[in-house]
Each structure stands twice: as C-alpha cells, then as structure tokens.
C-alpha cells in the first residue's frame, strides 16, 4: 500500500426503531481517493454520511479518521478534525450573502480571539485578510464572483449547491463528503461539476466521497465505487466491475435505465 | 405642541427600556426558539445583586453594575447548560414551562434573600433634577437611561453584525446543522447567547430601578411590555424589537397623556392586536412568511 488509509470504517451498524439503516458496513478510503457510494433510495447512503459527521451515533462498529476514533464526538468537533460535507437538501444560511456563507466556512481556522477582533489588533487584521483571500479564491474557482454579495436565499438551486460546495471547501477539509451534488442541476452544470470535483481532488488535495444518483457521472469520475442496498454493502470495485456485478445489476441497475435514472435523481433518499 | 413633545420624549424614554427587555427575549428566541419567561425575574435578581453591591459592599456604581451583569451572564449561561441543554429534546411548550418554573424559583429566591418591601435603588442620576429643552421637561434619569439604552443597542448591533462571534450566533440561529458541520461549537454559542441576553435584561432592570423602585415584582410589567414589544416588532427581528419597544412606549405615553392613564396599557395592547391583524409576523418579522 503506497497511500495511507484516511477513513476506516469497520462493522458499522445503526437501526432506527427496528428499521436497519446500516448493517455491518466496512469501508476503507485511502488518502487522495475519489470514490462514490451508490445504491437505491433508502439504501443508507446519507445515513452513512451522518454517522461519519457525528449527526448519528452508530449502534455498533467503529469509524477512524487519520487513525483516531470519531466515536462520541459532536458534529462540530468532527468538522474541526478536517471533515466537511454538503447536504442532499442544501443547508445554507439563506439570509446571509454568498461571501458570508464562505467566511463562515473559515470559522474554524480563526485563531485571533474576540478581544483582538474588537480592538482591530494587527494580527487579527492579517488573519482577516488571509481568510478573505481564501474566500476570494473559492469565489473565482466556483464562478460565484458575480453573486458574491447576493443573499443565498435568492439564488437558483444549482448556484446554491455551488455555494454549499464552496463553503465546505473554505474549511480546507482533508475529507470532503458530497451528498448528491448534481441533484437539480442541468446537464451543463453537471459537466462543470465533474471538472470541479476533479480539480478539488487534484489541486486542493482533498479526499472525496461522493453519494450520487447520476450513474454516468459516478462511472466517469470515481476511482472505485461501493454499492449499498438496504443498509448492506453488496459490492465494491472499479466502475467497470460494478457495472458488471450481478448483485448490483439486480439491486440497482436492473431498473429501467436512461429515463429511469433521471427520474431517480429527483427522489429523496432517506 | 409642547405637550405633544413632552409625551413623545417620555414615551421614547420608556420605550427604549421596553426595547432592551424585548431585545433579550428576541435574542434567545432567534437562536434557540425558546421564549424565556424567566427573563424578567432573572433581571430582577441581577438588579438586587447590584443593589447589594451598592449598599452593603459600598462599591461604586460602575463596579456594582459590572458585577451584576457578570452574575446575570453566569446565571443565564448556567441555566442553559444545566437545565435547558439536557432537556433540549422537549417540545417548545415543555421548554416554556421550564422557563416559567425558573421564573418562580428566581422570584422565590429574591423574596427569600431581599424580602418583599420596596427599596430605593441608589442610582447616580437624579429623578428630580430636570432639564428644559424647547419647552419639554426631561429628568436627568430619563435622559441617562434613554442614552444608555441607545448605546447598549448599538453595541449589540455591532456584536451581532460585525464580529466573528456575532456571525457564529447568526449562523447557529439560521441553520444549526450547517453551523455544526462547519465546526462552530453550538453549545458554547448558545451558552454565550443566554449569558448575553440575561445581562441585557439586567441592564434593563438597573435602568428601570430608579423609576419603579426595587421590589421582587418590579419587572412583571416591563417584562410583559417587552414581550409585547417583541411580538409587535416581529419576534425574530432585533430591529423589530427596538421599533416595537419605542412604538409601544410612545403609544402608551400619548394615550395616557391625552385620554386616560388608567387604560394606557389597554390601548397599547389594542395597537398590538391591530398590527398583528395586518401583519401577523409583526412589523419587521420574517418568520410567518418562511412557513408558507
């Protein structure tokens, strides 16, 4: 193994009132990988993200990040370890501007204290300038300069997804979890998204886990793919292997493709 | 004309104190959707602490105020951390009952420690020394408390709109899940908000004390007015709380002056009912629209 394991999940299980959402899931993601998790609606993909981020606490199993267990940590503590995410249903600060949303992504990198900030101390000013520079770079990178001072609530859904991605990037994460980033995007926007996700991995050195319904996008971009069905990991492998895998075809690809795949992107997974 | 000016000035002075009370209520409602019915009693408690520091310990006014605000902030944060956080999965109604319970506990403590008899609060500004401004008579204490109210509102605005902590407070109030996903420590921010709101209530109590005198029930009326002002302005809007407080104060003063002092509070509530019929979300509120 040339690269180290960044995220290590072992035997993860969680049930909600008797309904098993994840059952004995193992996953190892090495540093710098770009992988996808696919599966039908309700397969447990978002639940897995919520477990990694500390929104849910697993009934059993273990999640290690950079070798350290995340068990019992609050979502904000996990974020400070270097895990950022976007949400399937977009969780933005709708009454704030695009720039303010990005600056909130810088929050955990602020070092200067409140007193220094209120007095406008020099080291605070330097820090503030540096954070603004990072935010500016992200605005350029995601083509958001034109809307930087607009209220996020007034933007289109596609733009909002970009702001949410930008805010996650502003935290300079080691691991980035993207939950259906292409949902609600036009074909053109999706193409842009593919380039941007690759750039994020290559230029910002982030490890990326993608939950995505658009199989064309997933097959084109992923190093490898894991498939969940009813909370169980039924397959893992290269895009080619996954496309051929009989269990996957049965569980997921067996449904009518093309039109069917598009229809599914509008669905809401649980 | 001079009479109108007189009523307006008096109304603004009272209204700025209503606004301070309303701001504390709104601050908590915005961040945690909790209506804090103990706000008035916590303020009364803090005002009595200031009284003890002034009379028993003979501290100068500024130090006594600082001490009282510190006690209030710690009490507010402790209430959140020790009681509200463990019960955070309760329904909103359940949490309201908890704050009502706290109101009774704090009130009981005040009665137990300081007794029920009315005390005179040694305020550095005089109630009898008056100034004449173009035919309008205004007391030193009214000017002082009005200015103090304005300064506090200005400081709060700067804190919430211009600082990193304020940004974090707004983030937590707008979207808790997203704020936590960015590493913002929600627990600390909530505790800080509770401390800040309670200290703000203490300021209102100390500024009211020279007018109402000091007794365990001194904040009952100002709290209800502040609460009404918050609803009038829009329970999730801080500028709304200020506007609501000032409108309520002026309306009361005008009605009391021209029509009937006895029914001035009734009039104020009629105005609130009228506004809420036309704008259910309050003058500057946004909450109602978002739900549609």
Coordinates of C-alpha atoms in Angstrom, one line a residue, chain A residues 37-236:
Chain A
X37 CA -21.2 5.3 -2.8
X38 CA -24.3 4.3 -4.8
X39 CA -27.5 2.4 -4.1
X40 CA -31.2 2.7 -4.5
X41 CA -33.2 5.2 -2.4
X42 CA -33.2 4.3 1.2
X43 CA -30.0 2.2 0.9
X44 CA -28.4 4.0 3.8
X45 CA -26.0 6.3 1.9
X46 CA -26.9 9.5 3.6
X47 CA -27.1 7.7 6.9
X48 CA -23.5 6.6 6.4
X49 CA -22.5 10.3 5.9
X50 CA -24.5 11.3 9.0
X51 CA -22.6 8.7 11.0
X52 CA -19.2 9.9 9.8
X53 CA -20.2 13.5 10.6
X54 CA -21.5 12.7 14.1
X55 CA -25.1 13.6 13.5
X56 CA -26.0 9.9 14.2
X57 CA -24.2 7.7 16.6
X58 CA -23.8 4.1 15.4
X59 CA -25.2 1.2 17.4
X60 CA -22.0 -0.7 16.8
X61 CA -18.9 -0.6 14.8
X62 CA -16.0 1.9 14.5
X63 CA -15.1 4.9 12.4
X64 CA -11.5 6.1 12.4
X65 CA -10.2 9.2 10.8
X66 CA -6.5 9.6 10.3
X67 CA -6.1 6.7 12.7
X68 CA -8.2 8.3 15.6
X69 CA -11.7 7.1 16.5
X70 CA -14.5 9.5 16.0
X71 CA -16.8 7.7 18.5
X72 CA -18.8 10.1 20.7
X73 CA -17.6 13.3 19.0
X74 CA -20.1 16.1 18.3
X75 CA -20.5 17.3 14.7
X76 CA -18.6 20.5 15.3
X77 CA -15.6 18.6 16.8
X78 CA -15.6 16.2 13.8
X79 CA -15.6 19.2 11.5
X80 CA -12.6 20.6 13.3
X81 CA -10.7 17.4 12.6
X82 CA -11.0 18.1 8.9
X83 CA -14.2 16.6 7.6
X84 CA -16.5 18.8 5.6
X85 CA -19.7 17.9 3.8
X86 CA -22.6 19.1 1.7
X87 CA -26.2 18.1 2.2
X88 CA -28.7 16.5 0.0
X89 CA -31.3 19.1 0.9
X90 CA -28.8 22.0 0.9
X91 CA -28.2 23.5 4.3
X92 CA -27.2 27.1 3.8
X93 CA -27.5 30.3 5.8
X94 CA -30.2 31.6 3.5
X95 CA -30.4 35.1 4.9
X96 CA -26.7 35.7 4.5
X97 CA -24.7 36.6 1.4
X98 CA -22.6 34.2 -0.6
X99 CA -19.5 35.7 0.9
X100 CA -20.7 35.5 4.5
X101 CA -21.5 31.8 3.9
X102 CA -18.0 31.2 2.7
X103 CA -16.5 33.2 5.6
X104 CA -18.4 31.0 8.0
X105 CA -16.6 28.1 6.4
X106 CA -13.4 29.8 7.6
X107 CA -14.7 30.0 11.1
X108 CA -12.7 27.0 12.5
X109 CA -9.5 28.5 11.1
X110 CA -9.8 31.7 13.1
X111 CA -7.1 32.0 15.7
X112 CA -7.3 35.6 16.9
X113 CA -9.7 36.0 19.9
X114 CA -12.7 38.1 20.3
X115 CA -10.8 40.9 22.2
X116 CA -8.2 41.1 19.4
X117 CA -11.0 41.3 16.8
X118 CA -13.0 44.0 18.6
X119 CA -9.8 46.1 19.0
X120 CA -8.7 45.5 15.4
X121 CA -5.3 44.2 16.5
X122 CA -2.7 43.8 13.7
X123 CA -2.6 40.1 13.9
X124 CA -6.3 39.9 13.7
X125 CA -6.3 42.2 10.6
X126 CA -3.7 39.9 8.9
X127 CA -5.8 36.9 9.7
X128 CA -9.0 38.5 8.4
X129 CA -7.2 39.4 5.2
X130 CA -6.0 35.9 4.7
X131 CA -9.5 34.4 5.2
X132 CA -10.9 36.8 2.7
X133 CA -8.2 35.7 0.2
X134 CA -9.2 32.1 0.6
X135 CA -12.9 33.1 0.2
X136 CA -12.0 35.1 -3.0
X137 CA -10.1 32.1 -4.5
X138 CA -13.1 29.9 -3.9
X139 CA -15.5 32.5 -5.4
X140 CA -13.2 32.5 -8.5
X141 CA -12.9 28.8 -8.6
X142 CA -16.7 28.1 -8.5
X143 CA -17.6 31.1 -10.7
X144 CA -19.5 32.8 -7.9
X145 CA -17.9 36.3 -8.2
X146 CA -21.0 37.8 -9.9
X147 CA -23.3 36.8 -7.0
X148 CA -20.8 37.3 -4.1
X149 CA -23.0 39.9 -2.3
X150 CA -26.4 38.4 -3.1
X151 CA -28.5 36.7 -0.4
X152 CA -28.1 33.0 -0.8
X153 CA -31.9 32.5 -0.5
X154 CA -32.4 34.5 -3.7
X155 CA -30.1 32.2 -5.8
X156 CA -31.1 29.3 -8.1
X157 CA -30.8 25.7 -6.7
X158 CA -27.8 25.0 -8.9
X159 CA -26.0 28.1 -7.6
X160 CA -27.0 27.2 -4.0
X161 CA -25.3 23.8 -4.4
X162 CA -22.1 25.6 -5.6
X163 CA -22.2 27.9 -2.6
X164 CA -22.6 25.0 -0.3
X165 CA -19.7 23.2 -2.0
X166 CA -17.6 26.4 -1.7
X167 CA -18.4 26.7 2.0
X168 CA -17.3 23.1 2.5
X169 CA -14.0 23.9 0.6
X170 CA -13.5 27.0 2.7
X171 CA -12.9 24.8 5.7
X172 CA -9.9 23.3 3.8
X173 CA -11.1 19.7 4.6
X174 CA -8.9 16.6 4.4
X175 CA -12.1 14.6 3.7
X176 CA -15.0 16.0 1.7
X177 CA -18.4 14.3 1.7
X178 CA -20.6 15.3 -1.2
X179 CA -24.3 14.2 -0.9
X180 CA -25.9 14.2 -4.3
X181 CA -24.2 17.4 -5.5
X182 CA -25.6 17.1 -9.0
X183 CA -29.2 16.9 -7.9
X184 CA -31.4 19.5 -9.5
X185 CA -28.6 20.6 -11.9
X186 CA -28.8 20.9 -15.7
X187 CA -26.7 18.7 -18.0
X188 CA -24.3 21.6 -18.5
X189 CA -24.0 22.3 -14.8
X190 CA -23.3 18.6 -14.2
X191 CA -20.4 18.7 -16.7
X192 CA -18.9 21.7 -14.9
X193 CA -19.4 19.9 -11.6
X194 CA -17.3 16.9 -12.8
X195 CA -14.4 19.1 -13.7
X196 CA -14.6 21.0 -10.4
X197 CA -14.7 17.8 -8.3
X198 CA -11.6 16.5 -10.1
X199 CA -9.9 19.9 -9.6
X200 CA -10.7 19.8 -5.9
X201 CA -9.1 16.4 -5.6
X202 CA -6.0 17.3 -7.7
X203 CA -5.3 20.8 -6.6
X204 CA -6.7 21.0 -3.1
X205 CA -5.5 17.6 -2.1
X206 CA -8.9 16.6 -0.6
X207 CA -10.1 13.0 -0.4
X208 CA -13.6 12.9 -1.7
X209 CA -16.6 10.6 -1.1
X210 CA -19.5 11.1 -3.4
X211 CA -23.1 9.9 -2.9
X212 CA -24.7 10.4 -6.2
X213 CA -27.7 9.1 -8.2
X214 CA -26.4 10.1 -11.7
X215 CA -24.6 6.9 -12.7
X216 CA -23.0 8.4 -15.8
X217 CA -21.3 11.0 -13.6
X218 CA -20.3 8.4 -11.0
X219 CA -18.8 5.9 -13.5
X220 CA -16.8 8.7 -15.2
X221 CA -15.3 10.2 -12.1
X222 CA -14.7 7.5 -9.4
X223 CA -11.6 5.6 -8.6
X224 CA -13.8 3.0 -7.2
X225 CA -17.4 2.5 -6.1
X226 CA -19.2 0.9 -3.2
X227 CA -22.8 -0.2 -3.5
X228 CA -25.2 -0.2 -0.6
X229 CA -28.6 -1.9 -0.7
X230 CA -30.9 -2.0 2.3
X231 CA -28.0 -1.0 4.6
X232 CA -25.7 -3.7 3.4
X233 CA -22.6 -3.2 1.3
X234 CA -23.3 -5.6 -1.6
X235 CA -20.3 -4.7 -3.9
X236 CA -17.2 -2.7 -4.2

